[in-house]
Coordinates of C-alpha atoms and ligand atoms in Angstrom, one line a residue:
M71 CA 112.6 119.2 74.3
I72 CA 109.6 117.9 76.3
V73 CA 110.5 115.9 79.4
I74 CA 107.9 113.5 80.7
I75 CA 107.6 112.4 84.3
G76 CA 105.1 109.6 84.7
A77 CA 105.9 108.1 81.3
T78 CA 105.1 104.5 82.6
G79 CA 101.8 105.6 84.2
T80 CA 98.3 105.5 82.8
I81 CA 98.2 109.0 81.3
G82 CA 102.0 109.3 80.6
S83 CA 102.1 106.1 78.6
A84 CA 99.2 107.2 76.4
L85 CA 100.8 110.6 76.0
L86 CA 104.0 109.0 74.8
E87 CA 102.0 107.0 72.2
R88 CA 100.4 110.2 71.0
L89 CA 103.7 112.1 70.7
V90 CA 105.2 109.1 68.8
D91 CA 102.3 109.2 66.4
L92 CA 102.7 112.9 65.9
G93 CA 106.5 112.6 65.5
V94 CA 107.2 115.0 68.4
P95 CA 110.5 114.3 70.2
A96 CA 110.5 113.8 74.0
R97 CA 112.6 112.6 76.9
A98 CA 110.7 110.1 79.0
L99 CA 111.8 109.5 82.6
S100 CA 111.5 106.4 84.8
R101 CA 113.0 104.9 87.9
E102 CA 113.1 101.7 85.7
P103 CA 114.4 102.9 82.3
E104 CA 114.6 99.3 80.9
K105 CA 110.9 98.7 81.6
L106 CA 110.2 102.1 79.8
R107 CA 112.3 101.1 76.8
N108 CA 110.3 97.9 76.4
Q109 CA 107.1 99.8 76.7
I110 CA 108.1 102.3 74.0
G111 CA 109.1 99.5 71.6
E112 CA 110.7 99.9 68.1
K113 CA 108.3 102.5 66.8
G114 CA 109.1 105.1 69.4
R115 CA 112.9 104.7 69.5
S116 CA 113.7 107.3 66.9
T117 CA 111.9 110.1 68.6
I118 CA 111.7 109.2 72.3
E119 CA 114.8 109.4 74.5
V120 CA 114.7 107.4 77.7
A121 CA 116.4 108.6 80.9
S122 CA 116.7 107.3 84.4
A123 CA 115.4 109.6 87.1
D124 CA 113.9 109.5 90.6
A125 CA 112.0 112.5 92.0
S126 CA 113.6 111.8 95.4
D127 CA 117.1 112.2 93.8
P128 CA 117.5 115.9 92.8
E129 CA 120.8 115.2 90.9
S130 CA 119.0 112.7 88.6
L131 CA 116.3 115.4 87.9
R132 CA 119.0 118.0 87.1
R133 CA 120.6 115.6 84.6
A134 CA 117.2 114.7 83.1
F135 CA 116.1 118.3 82.7
A136 CA 119.2 119.6 80.9
G137 CA 118.3 121.4 77.7
A138 CA 114.6 120.9 78.1
S139 CA 112.0 123.6 77.7
Q140 CA 108.7 121.9 78.7
L141 CA 107.8 119.3 81.4
F142 CA 104.8 117.0 81.7
L143 CA 104.2 116.0 85.3
A144 CA 101.9 113.1 86.3
M145 CA 103.0 111.6 89.6
S146 CA 101.4 108.6 91.4
N147 CA 99.6 109.5 94.6
S148 CA 101.6 109.0 97.8
P149 CA 102.0 110.8 101.1
R150 CA 105.2 112.3 99.7
Q151 CA 103.4 113.8 96.7
I152 CA 103.6 117.5 97.8
E153 CA 107.3 117.2 98.8
L154 CA 108.3 115.4 95.5
E155 CA 106.3 117.6 93.1
T156 CA 107.5 120.7 94.8
S157 CA 111.1 119.6 94.4
I158 CA 110.5 118.8 90.7
I159 CA 109.0 122.3 90.1
Q160 CA 111.9 124.0 91.8
I161 CA 114.6 122.0 90.0
A162 CA 112.7 122.5 86.7
A163 CA 112.7 126.3 87.2
E164 CA 116.5 126.3 88.0
A165 CA 117.1 124.1 84.9
G166 CA 115.5 126.7 82.6
I167 CA 112.3 124.8 81.9
K168 CA 109.7 127.4 80.8
H169 CA 106.3 125.5 80.8
I170 CA 105.0 122.8 83.1
V171 CA 101.8 120.7 82.3
K172 CA 100.6 119.3 85.6
I173 CA 98.1 116.5 86.2
S174 CA 96.0 117.7 89.1
S175 CA 92.5 116.7 90.3
P176 CA 89.2 118.5 90.5
A177 CA 89.1 121.2 93.2
F178 CA 86.5 120.3 95.8
E179 CA 84.6 122.3 98.3
I180 CA 86.2 122.7 101.7
S181 CA 83.0 121.4 103.3
S182 CA 83.6 117.9 101.8
P183 CA 87.4 117.4 101.9
V184 CA 89.3 115.0 99.7
A185 CA 92.9 114.9 101.1
V186 CA 94.5 114.1 97.8
A187 CA 92.7 117.1 96.1
G188 CA 94.2 119.2 98.9
W189 CA 97.7 118.0 98.1
H190 CA 97.1 119.0 94.4
Q191 CA 95.9 122.4 95.5
E192 CA 99.1 122.9 97.5
I193 CA 101.2 121.9 94.5
E194 CA 99.2 124.1 92.2
K195 CA 100.0 127.0 94.6
V196 CA 103.7 126.2 94.3
L197 CA 103.4 126.2 90.5
S198 CA 101.7 129.6 90.5
E199 CA 104.4 131.1 92.7
S200 CA 107.2 129.6 90.5
G201 CA 106.8 132.2 87.8
L202 CA 106.8 129.4 85.2
I203 CA 104.1 129.2 82.5
H204 CA 101.9 126.4 83.8
T205 CA 98.9 124.4 82.4
V206 CA 96.9 122.5 85.0
L207 CA 94.8 119.6 83.9
R208 CA 92.1 118.6 86.5
P209 CA 90.6 115.3 85.2
Y210 CA 87.7 113.6 86.9
A211 CA 87.7 109.8 87.6
F212 CA 89.5 107.7 84.9
M213 CA 87.5 105.1 83.0
Q214 CA 90.6 103.0 83.4
N215 CA 89.9 102.8 87.2
L216 CA 86.9 100.6 86.4
L217 CA 89.4 97.8 85.4
R218 CA 90.2 97.5 89.2
L219 CA 86.6 96.3 89.7
A220 CA 87.3 93.3 87.5
P221 CA 88.4 90.8 90.1
T222 CA 85.1 90.6 92.0
I223 CA 83.1 91.0 88.8
T224 CA 84.8 88.0 87.2
T225 CA 84.6 85.8 90.3
Q226 CA 81.4 86.9 92.1
N227 CA 79.5 89.0 89.5
V228 CA 79.5 92.0 91.9
F229 CA 81.4 95.2 92.7
F230 CA 81.4 97.4 95.7
G231 CA 81.4 101.1 96.5
S232 CA 79.7 103.8 98.5
M233 CA 78.5 106.1 95.8
G234 CA 74.8 105.1 96.0
H235 CA 73.0 106.1 92.8
S236 CA 75.0 109.3 92.3
P237 CA 76.0 109.9 88.7
C238 CA 79.7 110.7 88.2
N239 CA 82.0 112.0 85.5
F240 CA 84.4 109.5 83.9
I241 CA 87.1 110.3 81.4
D242 CA 89.3 108.0 79.3
C243 CA 92.9 108.6 80.1
R244 CA 93.7 108.7 76.4
D245 CA 91.6 111.9 76.1
I246 CA 93.6 113.4 79.0
A247 CA 96.8 112.4 77.1
D248 CA 95.5 113.9 73.9
V249 CA 94.7 117.2 75.7
A250 CA 98.2 117.1 77.3
A251 CA 99.8 116.7 73.9
E252 CA 97.7 119.6 72.6
V253 CA 98.7 122.0 75.3
L254 CA 102.4 121.0 74.9
I255 CA 102.3 121.6 71.2
N256 CA 99.9 124.5 70.8
R257 CA 101.0 127.6 72.8
E258 CA 97.7 129.4 72.2
V259 CA 95.9 127.0 74.6
S260 CA 98.7 126.6 77.2
G261 CA 98.9 128.5 80.5
Q262 CA 95.3 127.7 81.6
V263 CA 93.5 125.5 84.1
Y264 CA 91.3 122.9 82.5
T265 CA 88.8 120.6 84.3
L266 CA 88.4 117.5 82.1
T267 CA 85.4 115.2 81.9
G268 CA 83.8 112.8 79.5
S269 CA 80.6 113.7 77.7
E270 CA 78.1 111.9 80.0
I271 CA 77.7 111.0 83.7
F272 CA 77.1 107.5 85.0
S273 CA 76.2 105.9 88.3
Y274 CA 77.6 102.6 89.5
P275 CA 74.2 100.9 89.2
Q276 CA 74.1 102.1 85.5
I277 CA 77.5 100.7 84.9
A278 CA 76.4 97.4 86.5
S279 CA 73.5 97.3 84.1
Q280 CA 75.7 98.1 81.0
L281 CA 78.1 95.3 82.0
S282 CA 75.2 92.9 82.5
T283 CA 74.1 93.5 78.9
L284 CA 77.6 93.3 77.5
L285 CA 78.5 90.1 79.4
N286 CA 75.1 88.5 79.1
R287 CA 74.9 87.7 82.9
R288 CA 73.7 89.7 85.9
I289 CA 76.3 92.0 87.4
S290 CA 75.3 93.8 90.7
Y291 CA 76.6 96.8 92.4
I292 CA 76.6 96.5 96.2
N293 CA 76.5 99.8 98.1
M294 CA 78.3 100.0 101.4
E295 CA 78.4 102.5 104.2
P296 CA 81.7 104.4 104.0
P297 CA 83.3 102.9 107.1
V298 CA 82.5 99.4 105.8
L299 CA 84.0 100.1 102.4
L300 CA 87.1 101.6 104.1
R301 CA 87.6 98.4 106.1
N302 CA 86.9 96.2 103.0
L303 CA 89.5 98.1 100.9
M304 CA 92.2 97.7 103.6
E305 CA 91.4 94.1 104.6
H306 CA 90.5 92.6 101.2
G307 CA 92.0 95.1 98.8
H308 CA 95.2 95.4 100.9
M309 CA 95.3 99.1 100.4
P310 CA 97.3 101.3 102.8
P311 CA 95.0 103.4 105.0
W312 CA 95.7 106.7 103.1
L313 CA 94.8 105.2 99.8
A314 CA 91.6 103.4 101.1
N315 CA 90.7 106.7 102.7
H316 CA 91.1 108.5 99.4
V317 CA 88.8 106.0 97.6
V318 CA 86.2 106.5 100.2
E319 CA 86.5 110.3 100.3
I320 CA 86.1 110.5 96.5
Q321 CA 83.1 108.2 96.5
T322 CA 81.5 110.1 99.4
M323 CA 82.2 113.4 97.6
S324 CA 80.2 112.3 94.6
T325 CA 77.1 111.7 96.9
V326 CA 77.5 115.3 98.3
V327 CA 78.5 117.4 95.3
P328 CA 76.6 116.8 92.1
E329 CA 78.8 116.2 89.1
S330 CA 78.1 117.3 85.5
P331 CA 80.1 117.0 82.2
N332 CA 81.7 119.9 80.5
D333 CA 82.8 120.5 76.8
T334 CA 86.5 121.2 77.5
V335 CA 87.8 118.1 75.7
K336 CA 85.7 118.9 72.6
R337 CA 86.8 122.6 72.6
L338 CA 90.5 121.7 72.8
L339 CA 90.6 118.7 70.5
G340 CA 87.8 119.5 68.1
R341 CA 86.2 116.1 68.7
A342 CA 84.0 114.5 71.3
P343 CA 85.6 112.6 74.2
R344 CA 85.7 108.8 74.1
T345 CA 82.5 107.3 75.6
L346 CA 82.1 104.9 78.5
D347 CA 80.2 102.6 76.3
A348 CA 83.1 102.4 73.8
F349 CA 85.5 101.8 76.8
L350 CA 83.4 99.0 78.2
H351 CA 83.1 97.3 74.8
E352 CA 86.9 97.6 74.3
Y353 CA 87.8 96.1 77.7
V354 CA 84.8 93.7 78.0
E355 CA 87.2 90.6 78.1
N356 CA 88.7 92.0 81.3
F357 CA 85.3 91.6 83.0
R358 CA 84.5 88.2 81.4
Ligands
NAP165 N1 92.8 107.8 89.0 C1 92.0 108.8 88.9 O1 90.8 108.7 88.6 C2 92.5 110.3 89.0 C3 91.6 111.3 88.8 C4 92.1 112.6 88.8 C5 93.4 112.9 89.0 N2 94.3 111.8 89.2 C6 95.7 112.1 89.4 O2 96.5 111.5 88.4 C7 97.8 111.3 88.9 C8 98.3 110.0 88.5 O3 98.4 109.8 87.1 P1 98.5 108.4 86.4 O4 97.4 107.5 86.9 O5 98.7 108.6 85.0 O6 99.9 107.9 87.1 P2 100.3 106.5 87.5 O7 99.7 105.5 86.6 O8 99.9 106.3 89.0 O9 101.8 106.5 87.3 C9 102.6 107.4 88.0 C10 104.0 107.6 87.5 O10 104.6 108.2 88.6 C11 106.0 107.9 88.5 N3 106.6 108.1 89.7 C12 106.2 107.7 90.9 N4 107.1 107.9 91.9 C13 108.1 108.5 91.2 C14 109.4 109.0 91.7 N5 109.8 109.0 92.9 N6 110.2 109.6 90.7 C15 109.8 109.6 89.4 N7 108.7 109.1 89.0 C16 107.8 108.6 89.9 C17 106.0 106.5 88.0 O11 107.2 106.3 87.2 P3 108.2 105.1 87.3 O12 107.6 104.1 88.2 O13 108.4 104.6 85.9 O14 109.5 105.7 87.9 C18 104.8 106.4 87.1 O15 105.1 106.5 85.7 C19 97.7 111.4 90.4 O16 98.4 112.6 90.8 C20 96.2 111.5 90.7 O17 95.9 112.3 91.8 C21 93.8 110.5 89.2

């Protein structure tokens, strides 16, 4: 049995859809099981079991892990992430789970720190010391993050950032989910660390230009100094300081460390990753 933590999240929900399509049984966890049942719908009910669990409640994890052999772990970022994921890994090992697939993030140079990447490195260390077979997926920025730019694009035809003209990797979460399904099902490719990207790099000005063409009106990217973006995210985006910091650190990093795509998705799935162009076409109405 495969247990899924993060089943209501961006990657986890796509993973569930993939497992349902493949007819692979799984136990999906949520702190809000009713919401998860509605998300799964009629199609998934015969293969997906829903269980209530909270990572801050060890007893709920013990119940949820009973009889399972594999665990998919995608946890939302929070200042408690190291503590919660460490507890999950320890309880999984005690419960007899053999293989964990963890969503991590790219490992960055120490000279340009990204705090959340540091949290993931700590958790990866816990995983390697656990003695469990573990597969680590390190995706770059999700294409789905771009949907968060929609409010100012729809109302003011602009979006903000501090990435300048630096080109970045973007990956569609559905490709991360497809890779996760593959490493859960195919033992030959499990037990490795995979850095995941799309097939091309894009800068924010290039995305503004693509959106302008798609929407048939001018969309502009406004570059800000990092401290200005930080203040903007906290005051207008209502982000807590740690999250606003994370966004600024990630964007600053892309101006310091050049990014380039790799062929990992293609090697693992035997097909090219989804493109940014296809993503923007699919979600164009969100930016209208
Ligand atoms: N966004 C990016 O561009 C990016 C890039 C690289 C890596 N990442 C990494 O991707 C991960 C997030 O993946 P995602 O976006 O798919 O997740 P997400 O959409 O943020 O969803 C997170 C999931 O975490 C679960 N969760 C949160 N607190 C929990 C708790 N106390 N107990 C049990 N479950 C809990 C939620 O489940 P319920 O609410 O249903 O309980 C939810 O399903 C992060 O670790 C992030 O660092 C993100």
